[in-house]
PDB file of C-alpha atoms in Angstrom:
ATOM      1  CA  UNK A   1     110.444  64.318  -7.079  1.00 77.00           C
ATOM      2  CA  UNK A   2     110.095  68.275  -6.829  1.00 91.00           C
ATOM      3  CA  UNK A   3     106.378  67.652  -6.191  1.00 95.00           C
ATOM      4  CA  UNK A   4     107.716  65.655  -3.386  1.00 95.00           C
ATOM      5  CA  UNK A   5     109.767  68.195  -1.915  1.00 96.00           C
ATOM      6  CA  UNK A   6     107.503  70.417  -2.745  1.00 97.00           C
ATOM      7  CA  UNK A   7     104.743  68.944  -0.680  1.00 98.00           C
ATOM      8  CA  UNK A   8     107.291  68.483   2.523  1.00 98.00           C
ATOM      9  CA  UNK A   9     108.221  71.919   2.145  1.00 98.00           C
ATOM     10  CA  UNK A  10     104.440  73.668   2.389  1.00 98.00           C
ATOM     11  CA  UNK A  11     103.735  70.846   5.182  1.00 98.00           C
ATOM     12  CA  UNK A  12     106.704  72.046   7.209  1.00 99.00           C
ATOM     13  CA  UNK A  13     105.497  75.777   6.685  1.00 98.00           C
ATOM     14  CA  UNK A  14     102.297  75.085   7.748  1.00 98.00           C
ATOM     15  CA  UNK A  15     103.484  73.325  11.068  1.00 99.00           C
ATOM     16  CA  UNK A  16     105.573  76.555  11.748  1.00 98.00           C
ATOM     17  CA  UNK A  17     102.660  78.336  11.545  1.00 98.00           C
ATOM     18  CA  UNK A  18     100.730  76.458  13.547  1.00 98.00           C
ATOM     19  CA  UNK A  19     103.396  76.927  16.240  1.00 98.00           C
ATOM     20  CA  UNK A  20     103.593  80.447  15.570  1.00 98.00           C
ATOM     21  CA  UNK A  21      99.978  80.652  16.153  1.00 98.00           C
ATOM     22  CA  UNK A  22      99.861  78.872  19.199  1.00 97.00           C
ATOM     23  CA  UNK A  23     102.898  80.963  20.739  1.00 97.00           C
ATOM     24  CA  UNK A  24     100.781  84.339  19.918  1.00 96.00           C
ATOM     25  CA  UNK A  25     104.195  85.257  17.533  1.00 97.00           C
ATOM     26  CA  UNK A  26     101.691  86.345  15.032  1.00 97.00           C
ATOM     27  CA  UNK A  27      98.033  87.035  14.803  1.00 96.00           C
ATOM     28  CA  UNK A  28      95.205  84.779  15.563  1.00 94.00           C
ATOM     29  CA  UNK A  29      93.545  83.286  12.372  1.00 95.00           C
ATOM     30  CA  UNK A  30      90.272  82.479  12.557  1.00 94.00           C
ATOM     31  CA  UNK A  31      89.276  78.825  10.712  1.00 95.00           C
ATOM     32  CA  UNK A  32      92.897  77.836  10.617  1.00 97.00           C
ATOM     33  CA  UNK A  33      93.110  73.610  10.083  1.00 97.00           C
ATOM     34  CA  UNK A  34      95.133  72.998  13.167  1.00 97.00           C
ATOM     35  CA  UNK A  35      97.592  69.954  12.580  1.00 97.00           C
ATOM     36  CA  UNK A  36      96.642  66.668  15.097  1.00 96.00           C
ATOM     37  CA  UNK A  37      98.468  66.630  18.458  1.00 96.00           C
ATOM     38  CA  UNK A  38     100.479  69.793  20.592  1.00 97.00           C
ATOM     39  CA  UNK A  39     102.852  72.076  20.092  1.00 98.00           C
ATOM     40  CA  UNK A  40     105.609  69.531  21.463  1.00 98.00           C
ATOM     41  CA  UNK A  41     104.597  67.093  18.915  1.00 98.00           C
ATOM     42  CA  UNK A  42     104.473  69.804  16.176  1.00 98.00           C
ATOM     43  CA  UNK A  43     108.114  70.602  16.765  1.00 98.00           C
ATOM     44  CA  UNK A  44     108.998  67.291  16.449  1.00 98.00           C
ATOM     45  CA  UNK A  45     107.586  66.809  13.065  1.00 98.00           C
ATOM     46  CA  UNK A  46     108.916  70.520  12.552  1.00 98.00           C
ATOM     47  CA  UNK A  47     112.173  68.670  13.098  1.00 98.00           C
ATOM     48  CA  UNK A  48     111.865  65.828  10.968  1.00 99.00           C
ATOM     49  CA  UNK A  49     110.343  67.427   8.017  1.00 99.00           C
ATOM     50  CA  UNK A  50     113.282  69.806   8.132  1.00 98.00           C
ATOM     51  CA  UNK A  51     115.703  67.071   8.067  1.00 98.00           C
ATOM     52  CA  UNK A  52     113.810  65.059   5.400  1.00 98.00           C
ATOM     53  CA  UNK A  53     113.825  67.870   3.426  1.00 98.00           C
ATOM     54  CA  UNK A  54     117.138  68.796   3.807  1.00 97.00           C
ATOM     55  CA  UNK A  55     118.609  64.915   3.098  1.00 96.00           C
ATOM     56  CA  UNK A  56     116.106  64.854  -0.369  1.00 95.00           C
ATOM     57  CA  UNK A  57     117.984  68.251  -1.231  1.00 94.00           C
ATOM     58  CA  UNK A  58     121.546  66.622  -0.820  1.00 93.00           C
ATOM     59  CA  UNK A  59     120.489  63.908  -2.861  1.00 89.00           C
ATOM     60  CA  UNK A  60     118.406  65.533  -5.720  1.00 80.00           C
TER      61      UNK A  60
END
């Protein structure tokens, strides 16, 4: 199961960046895999990966 959360957790980070990225918060990466879709939809799935991650914490 910790792979699991694991696996959430570096997904979630990795739609932050993405956001971060797109928001000029931090530096243009060159080659970064952008995620499908737009920053809207990214904080969405921001949203529900938190709350995934959070509800497999509670009950781990």
């Amino acid at each position: 199961m910790n792979k699991i959360l694991n696996c959430l957790e570096q997904r979630l980070k990795w739609y932050k960046k993405a956001i971060a990225l797109k928001e000029d918060e931090i530096p243009f990466e060159n080659n970064f895999d952008w995620p499908y879709g737009n920053v809207e939809n990214w904080r969405g799935v921001e949203r529900e990966l938190k709350n995934t991650i959070d509800m497999m914490k509670h009950y781990l």
